[in-house]
Amino acid sequence: MKRTWIYTGWAVVLIAAVLLVACGPKATPTPAEEPPAPAEATTAPPAEVSEPVTLRIGTDYIVDTLNVCTTWYGYTTHAYIHDYLWQRGTLDEYGPGLAESYETSDDGLIWTWHIREGVTFHDGVPFDAEAAAWSLNWIKEHEIPTMISGLTGFDKAVAVDATTLEVYYTEAPGTSVSQLLLDPRMMPPHIWGEMSEEQIVGEGDPLDIGTGPYKLVSYTPEENMVLEANPDYWGDDLAIDRIVYQQYTNMDAAVQALIAGEVDVVQDVPATAVDVLKEHSNISIIENPSAGLNELIINSHEEGTQPKWLLDPVVRLAIAHAVDKQQIVNAVWLGHAVIGDSVISPAMGKWRNPNIEDIPYDPDEGNRLLEEAGFVDSDGDGIRESLEGEPMELRFYAEEGPVQARTLEIISNGLQQIGISSPPTVMDAESMIALYPACDFDLLYWDWSISPLPDFILSVFTCAEREEGGWSDSCLCDPEYERLYAEQASEINVERRVELIHEMQQHLFDQRPYVVISHRNRIGAYRNDRFTGFLDQENILREISTDQARPVE
């Protein structure tokens, strides 16, 4: 999973002028015409062979690696190749995948899955309950980092027969088990079972064999990837025969390729390009809220390297009053985002707590709070002092990029208005990640692009995730939150689990490890003179959408 991390590897780059000529791939020369058939030929002409339907995708990133055991990027791309027991439908819906149905024991510790018949891997080897059981057990045994999070509480899997899989848990996984099983991919035992530990985390399977709707044909890193339809796919017939990813320097270049007709579809269109695309009647735009979030992170480790006054609830409330979220939505995202208050996006439907009352932008109120708490500017230099007499100065970091630079400027200016100095520093993503084990920062600006399920983002704030290698970025460890998290994780009743997750969001809001700034929209665009049928959803390249797409007749 990626910081702009799993789910699809999307990184929106706002460039000041999208009208710059893009540096795209060179055009392929047109082949010379074949000479006409001899006039005396008397045999009937061969039947016409229709050209394969090819969908060309423009992007600035395809995948980090073909090895699904180590990949954190390109979730959507890998989903064309690999299936899951239970699969996503639209954003907040799930349904049959390699399993057609399931039932649970009364105590929620045994889940029985009914595996689809007649499924094969891309190389023709059958997939059945035995292969499914092997996959789950193998993922647990080797603690495959990209999939193990989907096996919370998992004990073992047993194939009862070719179509019946029993999955045993040490703790009831509650209502989320079918969603958690969106992480573990069904792996071919005859390939991965022969690999050493070094191979598993190294090259992996160079052919990237799965059971999905498309097979890998070729991949040239940082250039292109070619997939072709799986003729033995268990699902509906595929209208698209071939998918070609073409990588460009940035998303502005991909947008220009769409306009020029070099590609058919682009996902994660920069906000600066929307008005330009609207000028072209042969291009349709689909824009929807995403599950991701952009946030100001406040170091919440009780023994972190941040100033101790940063743990003061009054200071955190004052900081929240200093963040002009509306200005960020308008100036950075050009209105293609919504103001955020919770770590759960409105795109997640029932899981989001709609009753959180956001902290308004109000520097005057922030100043009043700090003044009354004794944080005063005694020397008149514009910077308040802590109760110990130290200047209220903070280290403020973010990843390099124009989006980050403008956002940092707005936040830093807001903090200056309440007497807190926070000159921003930008660095590469690896340098930022290196800050985590020691929680060696004061403020961070970053973003999550995540699964539209509450499970992962809620787990980020647990104590276990702040251990080295964990996902915690705020370094929070809160006993009350731990209690709520454990209770919701094992709750079988959906309504009760929703209540608990709403309570968890309110608790996080009050503790303020994050000041959630916004949930940006995901913007896709396609050539409507070539294709139709893409679903109106947050990612038009997800397999459920491309399954519906059809070439224009």
Coordinates of C-alpha atoms in Angstrom, one line a residue:
M1 CA 0.0 0.0 0.0
K2 CA 1.2 3.3 -0.8
R3 CA 1.1 6.7 0.8
T4 CA -0.4 7.9 -2.1
W5 CA -0.3 4.3 -1.7
I6 CA -2.4 1.3 -2.5
Y7 CA -5.0 1.3 -4.4
T8 CA -4.1 2.5 -7.6
G9 CA -0.9 4.3 -7.5
W10 CA -2.3 7.6 -8.4
A11 CA -0.4 10.8 -7.9
V12 CA -2.0 14.0 -9.2
V13 CA 0.6 16.5 -10.3
L14 CA -0.7 20.1 -10.8
I15 CA 1.2 21.8 -13.5
A16 CA 0.6 25.5 -14.1
A17 CA -0.1 25.2 -17.8
V18 CA -1.5 22.0 -19.2
L19 CA -1.3 23.4 -22.7
L20 CA 2.5 22.7 -22.8
V21 CA 3.3 20.2 -25.6
A22 CA 3.7 16.8 -24.0
C23 CA 6.6 14.5 -24.5
G24 CA 4.8 11.4 -25.6
P25 CA 5.9 8.2 -27.4
K26 CA 6.9 8.5 -31.0
A27 CA 4.3 7.6 -33.6
T28 CA 4.6 4.2 -35.2
P29 CA 5.3 4.4 -38.9
T30 CA 2.4 3.3 -41.1
P31 CA 3.3 0.1 -42.9
A32 CA 3.6 0.1 -46.6
E33 CA 0.6 -1.1 -48.6
E34 CA 0.6 -4.7 -49.8
P35 CA 0.6 -5.1 -53.6
P36 CA -2.9 -6.0 -55.1
A37 CA -3.7 -9.7 -55.6
P38 CA -3.1 -11.0 -59.2
A39 CA -6.0 -10.3 -61.5
E40 CA -6.2 -13.9 -62.6
A41 CA -6.9 -15.2 -59.1
T42 CA -10.1 -17.2 -59.1
T43 CA -10.3 -18.4 -55.5
A44 CA -12.8 -16.8 -53.2
P45 CA -11.2 -14.0 -51.0
P46 CA -10.5 -15.1 -47.4
A47 CA -13.1 -14.1 -44.8
E48 CA -12.4 -10.8 -43.1
V49 CA -10.6 -11.0 -39.8
S50 CA -11.7 -8.2 -37.5
E51 CA -9.0 -6.2 -35.8
P52 CA -8.6 -6.8 -32.0
V53 CA -10.3 -4.2 -29.9
T54 CA -7.4 -2.4 -28.1
L55 CA -7.9 0.0 -25.2
R56 CA -4.9 2.3 -24.9
I57 CA -4.3 3.9 -21.4
G58 CA -2.2 6.9 -20.8
T59 CA -0.5 7.2 -17.4
D60 CA 2.6 8.5 -15.6
Y61 CA 3.1 5.3 -13.7
I62 CA 2.2 1.6 -14.5
V63 CA 3.6 -0.6 -11.7
D64 CA 6.6 -0.6 -9.4
T65 CA 7.2 -4.4 -10.0
L66 CA 5.4 -7.4 -11.4
N67 CA 5.9 -9.3 -8.2
V68 CA 2.6 -9.1 -6.4
C69 CA 4.3 -10.1 -3.2
T70 CA 6.2 -6.9 -3.0
T71 CA 4.2 -4.4 -5.1
W72 CA 2.7 -1.4 -3.4
Y73 CA 1.7 0.5 -6.6
G74 CA -0.5 -0.3 -9.6
Y75 CA -3.3 -2.1 -7.7
T76 CA -5.7 -1.5 -10.6
T77 CA -3.2 -2.9 -13.1
H78 CA -2.6 -6.1 -11.1
A79 CA -6.3 -6.6 -10.6
Y80 CA -6.7 -7.3 -14.4
I81 CA -4.4 -10.3 -13.9
H82 CA -5.2 -11.6 -10.4
D83 CA -8.6 -12.5 -9.0
Y84 CA -9.8 -12.7 -5.4
L85 CA -12.3 -14.9 -3.5
W86 CA -14.6 -11.9 -3.1
Q87 CA -14.3 -8.9 -5.3
R88 CA -15.2 -5.3 -5.4
G89 CA -18.2 -4.1 -7.4
T90 CA -18.8 -0.4 -7.4
L91 CA -17.1 1.7 -4.7
D92 CA -18.9 0.4 -1.6
E93 CA -20.2 -2.9 -2.9
Y94 CA -18.7 -6.4 -2.9
G95 CA -19.7 -9.7 -4.5
P96 CA -18.7 -13.1 -5.9
G97 CA -15.3 -13.6 -7.3
L98 CA -13.6 -16.9 -7.4
A99 CA -16.0 -17.9 -4.6
E100 CA -19.7 -17.8 -5.5
S101 CA -21.1 -17.6 -2.0
Y102 CA -20.2 -18.2 1.7
E103 CA -21.8 -18.8 5.1
T104 CA -20.5 -18.5 8.6
S105 CA -20.7 -20.5 11.8
D106 CA -22.7 -19.0 14.7
D107 CA -19.6 -17.9 16.5
G108 CA -18.1 -16.3 13.4
L109 CA -14.9 -18.4 13.6
I110 CA -15.5 -20.6 10.5
W111 CA -16.3 -19.2 7.1
T112 CA -17.2 -21.7 4.4
W113 CA -16.6 -20.5 0.8
H114 CA -18.1 -22.2 -2.2
I115 CA -15.5 -22.0 -5.0
R116 CA -16.5 -21.5 -8.6
E117 CA -16.1 -24.6 -10.9
G118 CA -14.1 -24.7 -14.2
V119 CA -11.6 -21.9 -13.4
T120 CA -8.0 -22.2 -14.6
F121 CA -4.9 -20.2 -14.2
H122 CA -3.6 -18.5 -17.3
D123 CA -1.3 -21.4 -18.0
G124 CA -4.2 -23.9 -18.0
V125 CA -3.6 -25.4 -14.5
P126 CA -7.0 -25.7 -12.6
F127 CA -7.9 -23.4 -9.8
D128 CA -10.0 -25.0 -7.0
A129 CA -10.5 -25.0 -3.3
E130 CA -7.1 -26.8 -2.8
A131 CA -5.4 -23.9 -4.6
A132 CA -7.3 -21.3 -2.6
A133 CA -6.5 -23.0 0.7
W134 CA -2.8 -23.2 -0.3
S135 CA -2.8 -19.5 -1.2
L136 CA -4.1 -18.3 2.2
N137 CA -1.9 -20.6 4.2
W138 CA 1.1 -19.7 2.1
I139 CA 0.5 -16.0 2.5
K140 CA 0.3 -16.4 6.3
E141 CA 3.4 -18.7 6.4
H142 CA 5.6 -16.3 4.5
E143 CA 3.9 -13.1 5.9
I144 CA 3.6 -11.7 2.4
P145 CA 3.5 -7.9 3.2
T146 CA 1.2 -6.8 0.4
M147 CA -1.5 -9.4 1.4
I148 CA -1.1 -10.3 5.1
S149 CA -3.3 -7.4 6.3
G150 CA -6.3 -9.3 4.8
L151 CA -5.8 -12.2 7.1
T152 CA -6.4 -10.5 10.4
G153 CA -7.3 -13.3 13.0
F154 CA -6.7 -16.0 10.3
D155 CA -5.7 -19.4 11.6
K156 CA -5.8 -21.8 8.7
A157 CA -7.7 -22.7 5.5
V158 CA -8.8 -26.3 4.6
A159 CA -10.1 -27.6 1.3
V160 CA -13.0 -29.9 2.1
D161 CA -13.4 -30.8 -1.6
A162 CA -12.7 -29.2 -4.9
T163 CA -15.4 -26.5 -4.5
T164 CA -15.6 -26.1 -0.7
L165 CA -13.1 -24.0 1.3
E166 CA -13.2 -23.7 5.1
V167 CA -11.4 -20.7 6.6
Y168 CA -10.8 -20.8 10.4
Y169 CA -10.2 -17.8 12.6
T170 CA -8.8 -17.5 16.1
E171 CA -10.9 -14.3 16.6
A172 CA -14.2 -13.6 14.8
P173 CA -13.3 -11.2 11.9
G174 CA -16.7 -9.6 12.2
T175 CA -18.5 -8.1 9.2
S176 CA -15.4 -7.2 7.3
V177 CA -14.0 -10.6 6.3
S178 CA -15.3 -10.6 2.8
Q179 CA -13.8 -7.2 2.4
L180 CA -10.5 -8.1 4.0
L181 CA -10.2 -11.0 1.5
L182 CA -9.9 -8.4 -1.2
D183 CA -6.2 -8.2 -0.2
P184 CA -5.0 -11.9 -0.5
R185 CA -4.6 -12.8 -4.2
M186 CA -5.1 -16.3 -5.3
M187 CA -1.6 -17.5 -6.2
P188 CA -0.7 -20.5 -8.5
P189 CA 0.8 -23.1 -6.1
H190 CA 2.7 -24.9 -8.9
I191 CA 4.7 -21.7 -9.5
W192 CA 5.1 -19.9 -6.1
G193 CA 5.3 -23.2 -4.1
E194 CA 8.6 -24.0 -5.8
M195 CA 10.3 -20.6 -4.9
S196 CA 12.8 -19.9 -2.2
E197 CA 12.3 -17.0 0.2
E198 CA 14.8 -15.0 -1.8
Q199 CA 12.8 -15.6 -5.0
I200 CA 9.5 -14.7 -3.4
V201 CA 10.7 -11.2 -2.4
G202 CA 12.9 -10.9 -5.4
E203 CA 11.9 -11.5 -9.0
G204 CA 8.8 -13.5 -8.1
D205 CA 6.9 -14.8 -11.1
P206 CA 8.1 -13.1 -14.2
L207 CA 5.0 -14.2 -16.2
D208 CA 2.7 -12.8 -13.5
I209 CA 0.2 -15.7 -13.9
G210 CA -3.2 -15.4 -12.3
T211 CA -6.8 -16.3 -13.1
G212 CA -8.0 -12.8 -14.0
P213 CA -9.6 -11.5 -17.2
Y214 CA -6.3 -10.5 -18.8
K215 CA -2.9 -12.1 -19.3
L216 CA 0.4 -10.3 -19.3
V217 CA 2.0 -10.2 -22.7
S218 CA 4.9 -7.8 -22.1
Y219 CA 6.2 -5.1 -19.8
T220 CA 8.9 -2.6 -20.4
P221 CA 9.5 -0.6 -17.2
E222 CA 8.7 3.1 -17.5
E223 CA 7.5 2.6 -21.1
N224 CA 4.5 0.3 -21.6
M225 CA 2.6 -2.8 -20.6
V226 CA 0.5 -5.0 -22.9
L227 CA -2.3 -7.3 -21.6
E228 CA -4.5 -9.6 -23.7
A229 CA -7.9 -11.0 -22.9
N230 CA -8.0 -14.4 -21.2
P231 CA -10.0 -16.6 -23.5
D232 CA -10.8 -19.0 -20.7
Y233 CA -11.9 -16.4 -18.2
W234 CA -14.7 -17.5 -16.0
G235 CA -16.6 -14.2 -16.1
D236 CA -18.6 -12.4 -18.8
D237 CA -17.2 -12.2 -22.3
L238 CA -14.7 -9.4 -22.7
A239 CA -15.4 -6.7 -25.3
I240 CA -11.8 -5.4 -25.1
D241 CA -9.2 -7.8 -26.6
R242 CA -6.1 -6.0 -25.6
I243 CA -5.1 -3.3 -23.0
V244 CA -2.0 -1.3 -23.6
Y245 CA -0.6 1.0 -20.9
Q246 CA 1.6 3.8 -22.3
Q247 CA 3.7 5.7 -19.7
Y248 CA 4.3 9.4 -20.1
T249 CA 6.6 11.9 -18.3
N250 CA 3.6 13.2 -16.3
M251 CA -0.1 13.3 -16.3
D252 CA -0.2 16.5 -18.3
A253 CA 1.6 14.7 -21.1
A254 CA -0.9 11.8 -20.8
V255 CA -3.8 14.3 -21.2
Q256 CA -2.2 15.8 -24.3
A257 CA -1.9 12.2 -25.7
L258 CA -5.6 11.8 -25.1
I259 CA -6.4 14.9 -27.0
A260 CA -4.1 13.9 -29.8
G261 CA -5.7 10.5 -30.1
E262 CA -2.6 8.5 -29.0
V263 CA -4.5 7.0 -26.1
D264 CA -8.2 6.3 -25.4
V265 CA -8.5 6.8 -21.7
V266 CA -6.7 8.6 -18.8
Q267 CA -7.4 8.2 -15.1
D268 CA -6.3 10.8 -12.5
V269 CA -6.6 13.8 -14.8
P270 CA -4.9 16.9 -13.2
A271 CA -7.4 19.5 -12.0
T272 CA -5.7 22.1 -14.3
A273 CA -6.6 20.0 -17.3
V274 CA -10.4 19.7 -16.8
D275 CA -11.4 22.9 -18.5
V276 CA -9.1 22.2 -21.4
L277 CA -10.7 18.7 -21.9
K278 CA -14.2 20.2 -21.8
E279 CA -13.4 22.1 -25.0
H280 CA -13.3 18.7 -26.9
S281 CA -16.6 17.2 -27.6
N282 CA -15.1 13.8 -28.4
I283 CA -13.8 13.5 -24.8
S284 CA -16.0 12.6 -21.8
I285 CA -15.0 13.4 -18.2
I286 CA -16.1 11.3 -15.2
E287 CA -15.4 12.9 -11.8
N288 CA -16.3 11.4 -8.4
P289 CA -15.2 11.7 -4.8
S290 CA -12.4 9.3 -3.8
A291 CA -11.7 7.3 -0.7
G292 CA -8.4 9.1 -0.2
L293 CA -7.6 12.0 2.0
N294 CA -5.1 14.9 2.4
E295 CA -4.0 15.7 5.9
L296 CA -1.8 17.6 8.2
I297 CA -0.2 15.1 10.5
I298 CA 0.7 16.1 14.1
N299 CA 3.3 14.0 15.9
S300 CA 1.3 12.2 18.6
H301 CA 4.0 10.0 20.2
E302 CA 4.2 10.6 23.9
E303 CA 8.0 10.3 23.7
G304 CA 8.6 11.6 20.2
T305 CA 11.1 14.3 19.3
Q306 CA 8.4 17.0 18.9
P307 CA 8.1 19.8 21.5
K308 CA 6.0 18.6 24.4
W309 CA 3.6 21.5 24.1
L310 CA 2.5 20.0 20.7
L311 CA 0.7 17.3 22.7
D312 CA -1.4 19.9 24.4
P313 CA -5.1 19.6 23.2
V314 CA -5.4 23.4 23.3
V315 CA -2.5 23.8 20.9
R316 CA -3.9 21.2 18.6
L317 CA -7.3 22.9 18.5
A318 CA -5.6 26.2 17.8
I319 CA -3.7 24.6 14.9
A320 CA -6.9 23.3 13.5
H321 CA -8.4 26.8 13.6
A322 CA -5.4 28.0 11.6
V323 CA -5.8 25.7 8.6
D324 CA -7.7 27.3 5.8
K325 CA -9.2 24.2 4.1
Q326 CA -11.4 26.1 1.7
Q327 CA -8.4 28.0 0.3
I328 CA -6.6 24.7 -0.2
V329 CA -9.6 23.2 -2.0
N330 CA -9.9 26.3 -4.2
A331 CA -6.3 27.2 -4.9
V332 CA -4.7 23.7 -4.9
W333 CA -7.4 21.5 -6.2
L334 CA -9.3 24.2 -8.2
G335 CA -12.5 23.1 -6.6
H336 CA -12.1 19.4 -7.5
A337 CA -12.2 18.3 -3.9
V338 CA -14.3 18.5 -0.8
I339 CA -13.4 19.8 2.6
G340 CA -12.5 16.9 5.0
D341 CA -13.1 16.4 8.7
S342 CA -12.8 12.6 9.1
V343 CA -10.3 10.0 8.0
I344 CA -13.3 8.2 6.4
S345 CA -14.2 9.9 3.1
P346 CA -17.9 10.6 2.1
A347 CA -17.2 8.2 -0.7
M348 CA -17.2 5.3 1.9
G349 CA -20.9 5.7 2.4
K350 CA -22.4 4.4 5.7
W351 CA -19.0 4.0 7.3
R352 CA -18.4 7.8 7.5
N353 CA -19.6 9.7 10.6
P354 CA -21.8 12.5 9.2
N355 CA -22.2 14.1 12.6
I356 CA -18.6 15.4 13.1
E357 CA -18.6 19.2 13.5
D358 CA -15.5 20.5 11.8
I359 CA -13.3 23.2 13.3
P360 CA -13.8 26.4 11.2
Y361 CA -10.9 28.4 9.9
D362 CA -10.7 31.2 12.5
P363 CA -7.2 32.4 13.4
D364 CA -8.7 34.9 15.9
E365 CA -10.2 32.0 17.9
G366 CA -6.8 30.2 17.6
N367 CA -5.1 33.2 19.1
R368 CA -7.6 33.5 21.9
L369 CA -7.2 29.8 22.9
L370 CA -3.4 30.1 23.0
E371 CA -3.4 33.4 24.9
E372 CA -5.8 32.1 27.5
A373 CA -3.7 29.0 27.9
G374 CA -0.6 31.0 28.7
F375 CA 1.2 30.7 25.3
V376 CA 2.1 34.4 24.8
D377 CA 4.4 36.4 22.7
S378 CA 6.4 38.2 25.4
D379 CA 9.1 39.8 23.2
G380 CA 6.8 40.9 20.4
D381 CA 8.6 39.1 17.6
G382 CA 5.4 37.5 16.3
I383 CA 6.3 34.0 17.7
R384 CA 4.6 32.8 20.9
E385 CA 6.6 31.2 23.7
S386 CA 5.7 27.9 25.4
L387 CA 5.0 27.7 29.1
E388 CA 8.7 26.9 29.5
G389 CA 9.6 30.0 27.6
E390 CA 10.8 28.3 24.4
P391 CA 9.8 29.8 21.0
M392 CA 6.8 27.9 19.5
E393 CA 8.7 26.7 16.4
L394 CA 7.9 23.5 14.5
R395 CA 9.6 21.4 11.9
F396 CA 7.2 21.0 9.0
Y397 CA 7.9 18.5 6.2
A398 CA 6.3 17.4 3.0
E399 CA 7.2 15.5 -0.2
E400 CA 8.5 17.5 -3.1
G401 CA 6.0 18.7 -5.7
P402 CA 3.9 21.8 -6.8
V403 CA 0.8 20.5 -4.9
Q404 CA 2.7 20.2 -1.7
A405 CA 4.5 23.5 -2.1
R406 CA 1.3 25.5 -2.5
T407 CA -0.4 23.6 0.4
L408 CA 2.5 24.1 2.7
E409 CA 2.5 27.8 2.0
I410 CA -1.2 28.1 2.9
I411 CA -0.8 26.1 6.2
S412 CA 2.5 27.8 7.2
N413 CA 0.9 31.2 6.7
G414 CA -2.1 30.2 8.8
L415 CA 0.1 29.0 11.6
Q416 CA 2.1 32.3 11.5
Q417 CA -1.1 34.1 12.1
I418 CA -1.5 32.4 15.5
G419 CA 2.1 32.9 16.4
I420 CA 3.5 29.5 15.5
S421 CA 6.6 29.4 13.2
S422 CA 6.6 26.4 10.8
P423 CA 8.9 27.1 7.8
P424 CA 8.3 24.1 5.5
T425 CA 10.9 21.7 4.2
V426 CA 10.4 19.4 1.3
M427 CA 12.1 16.1 0.7
D428 CA 11.7 12.9 -1.3
A429 CA 9.2 10.2 -0.1
E430 CA 12.0 7.8 1.1
S431 CA 13.4 10.6 3.3
M432 CA 10.0 11.2 4.8
I433 CA 9.4 7.5 5.5
A434 CA 12.7 7.4 7.2
L435 CA 11.4 9.8 9.9
Y436 CA 8.8 7.3 11.1
P437 CA 10.7 4.7 13.2
A438 CA 11.8 7.5 15.7
C439 CA 8.8 9.7 15.1
D440 CA 11.4 12.4 14.3
F441 CA 9.2 15.3 13.1
D442 CA 6.6 17.9 14.3
L443 CA 4.2 18.3 11.4
L444 CA 3.9 16.5 8.1
Y445 CA 1.7 17.1 5.1
W446 CA 0.9 14.0 3.2
D447 CA -2.0 12.1 1.6
W448 CA -3.5 8.6 1.5
S449 CA -5.0 7.0 -1.6
I450 CA -6.6 3.9 -0.1
S451 CA -9.2 1.1 -0.4
P452 CA -12.8 2.3 0.0
L453 CA -13.1 0.2 3.1
P454 CA -12.6 1.5 6.7
D455 CA -10.4 -1.3 7.8
F456 CA -7.0 -0.2 6.6
I457 CA -7.2 3.5 7.4
L458 CA -8.5 2.8 10.9
S459 CA -5.7 0.3 11.5
V460 CA -3.1 3.0 10.8
F461 CA -3.8 4.6 14.2
T462 CA -3.4 1.4 16.3
C463 CA -0.4 0.9 18.6
A464 CA 0.9 -2.1 16.7
E465 CA 1.3 0.0 13.5
R466 CA 3.8 2.4 15.0
E467 CA 6.3 -0.4 15.3
E468 CA 9.1 -0.3 12.7
G469 CA 7.6 -1.4 9.4
G470 CA 4.1 -0.4 10.4
W471 CA 1.8 2.1 8.7
S472 CA 1.4 4.6 11.5
D473 CA 2.5 8.1 10.5
S474 CA 1.1 10.1 13.4
C475 CA 2.7 7.7 16.0
L476 CA -0.5 7.7 18.0
C477 CA -1.1 5.0 20.6
D478 CA -4.3 5.6 22.5
P479 CA -5.9 3.0 24.9
E480 CA -9.5 4.1 24.2
Y481 CA -9.0 3.9 20.5
E482 CA -7.4 0.5 20.9
R483 CA -10.5 -0.7 22.8
L484 CA -12.9 0.6 20.1
Y485 CA -10.8 -0.9 17.3
A486 CA -10.7 -4.3 18.8
E487 CA -14.5 -4.3 19.4
Q488 CA -15.4 -3.2 15.9
A489 CA -13.0 -5.8 14.4
S490 CA -14.9 -8.7 15.9
E491 CA -18.4 -7.2 15.6
I492 CA -20.7 -9.4 13.5
N493 CA -23.7 -7.1 13.5
V494 CA -23.3 -4.5 10.7
E495 CA -25.3 -1.8 12.3
R496 CA -23.3 -2.0 15.6
R497 CA -20.0 -2.0 13.7
V498 CA -21.1 1.1 11.9
E499 CA -21.8 2.8 15.3
L500 CA -18.4 1.8 16.6
I501 CA -16.6 3.1 13.5
H502 CA -18.5 6.4 13.8
E503 CA -17.4 6.6 17.4
M504 CA -13.8 5.9 16.4
Q505 CA -13.8 8.7 13.9
Q506 CA -15.1 11.2 16.5
H507 CA -12.4 10.0 18.9
L508 CA -9.7 10.6 16.3
F509 CA -11.2 14.0 15.4
D510 CA -11.0 15.0 19.1
Q511 CA -7.4 13.7 19.6
R512 CA -6.2 15.3 16.3
P513 CA -3.4 13.1 15.2
Y514 CA -4.6 14.4 11.8
V515 CA -6.2 17.6 10.8
V516 CA -8.0 16.2 7.7
I517 CA -7.9 18.8 5.1
S518 CA -9.7 17.5 2.0
H519 CA -10.9 14.5 0.0
R520 CA -10.0 15.2 -3.6
N521 CA -12.0 14.0 -6.5
R522 CA -10.7 11.4 -8.9
I523 CA -11.1 12.5 -12.5
G524 CA -11.0 10.2 -15.5
A525 CA -11.5 11.0 -19.2
Y526 CA -11.9 8.9 -22.3
R527 CA -12.4 9.3 -26.1
N528 CA -16.2 8.9 -26.6
D529 CA -15.7 8.6 -30.3
R530 CA -13.9 5.3 -29.7
F531 CA -15.4 3.8 -26.5
T532 CA -18.6 4.0 -24.5
G533 CA -19.9 2.3 -21.4
F534 CA -17.3 3.3 -18.8
L535 CA -19.0 3.4 -15.4
D536 CA -19.6 6.6 -13.5
Q537 CA -17.3 5.7 -10.6
E538 CA -14.2 6.9 -8.8
N539 CA -11.8 4.9 -11.0
I540 CA -12.9 4.3 -14.6
L541 CA -10.0 1.9 -15.1
R542 CA -11.1 -0.6 -12.5
E543 CA -11.9 -4.0 -14.0
I544 CA -15.7 -3.7 -13.4
S545 CA -15.7 -0.5 -15.5
T546 CA -13.6 -1.8 -18.3
D547 CA -15.7 -4.9 -18.3
Q548 CA -18.6 -2.7 -19.3
A549 CA -16.8 -0.5 -21.8
R550 CA -17.5 -1.2 -25.5
P551 CA -16.0 0.1 -28.7
V552 CA -18.2 2.6 -30.6
E553 CA -19.8 0.9 -33.5

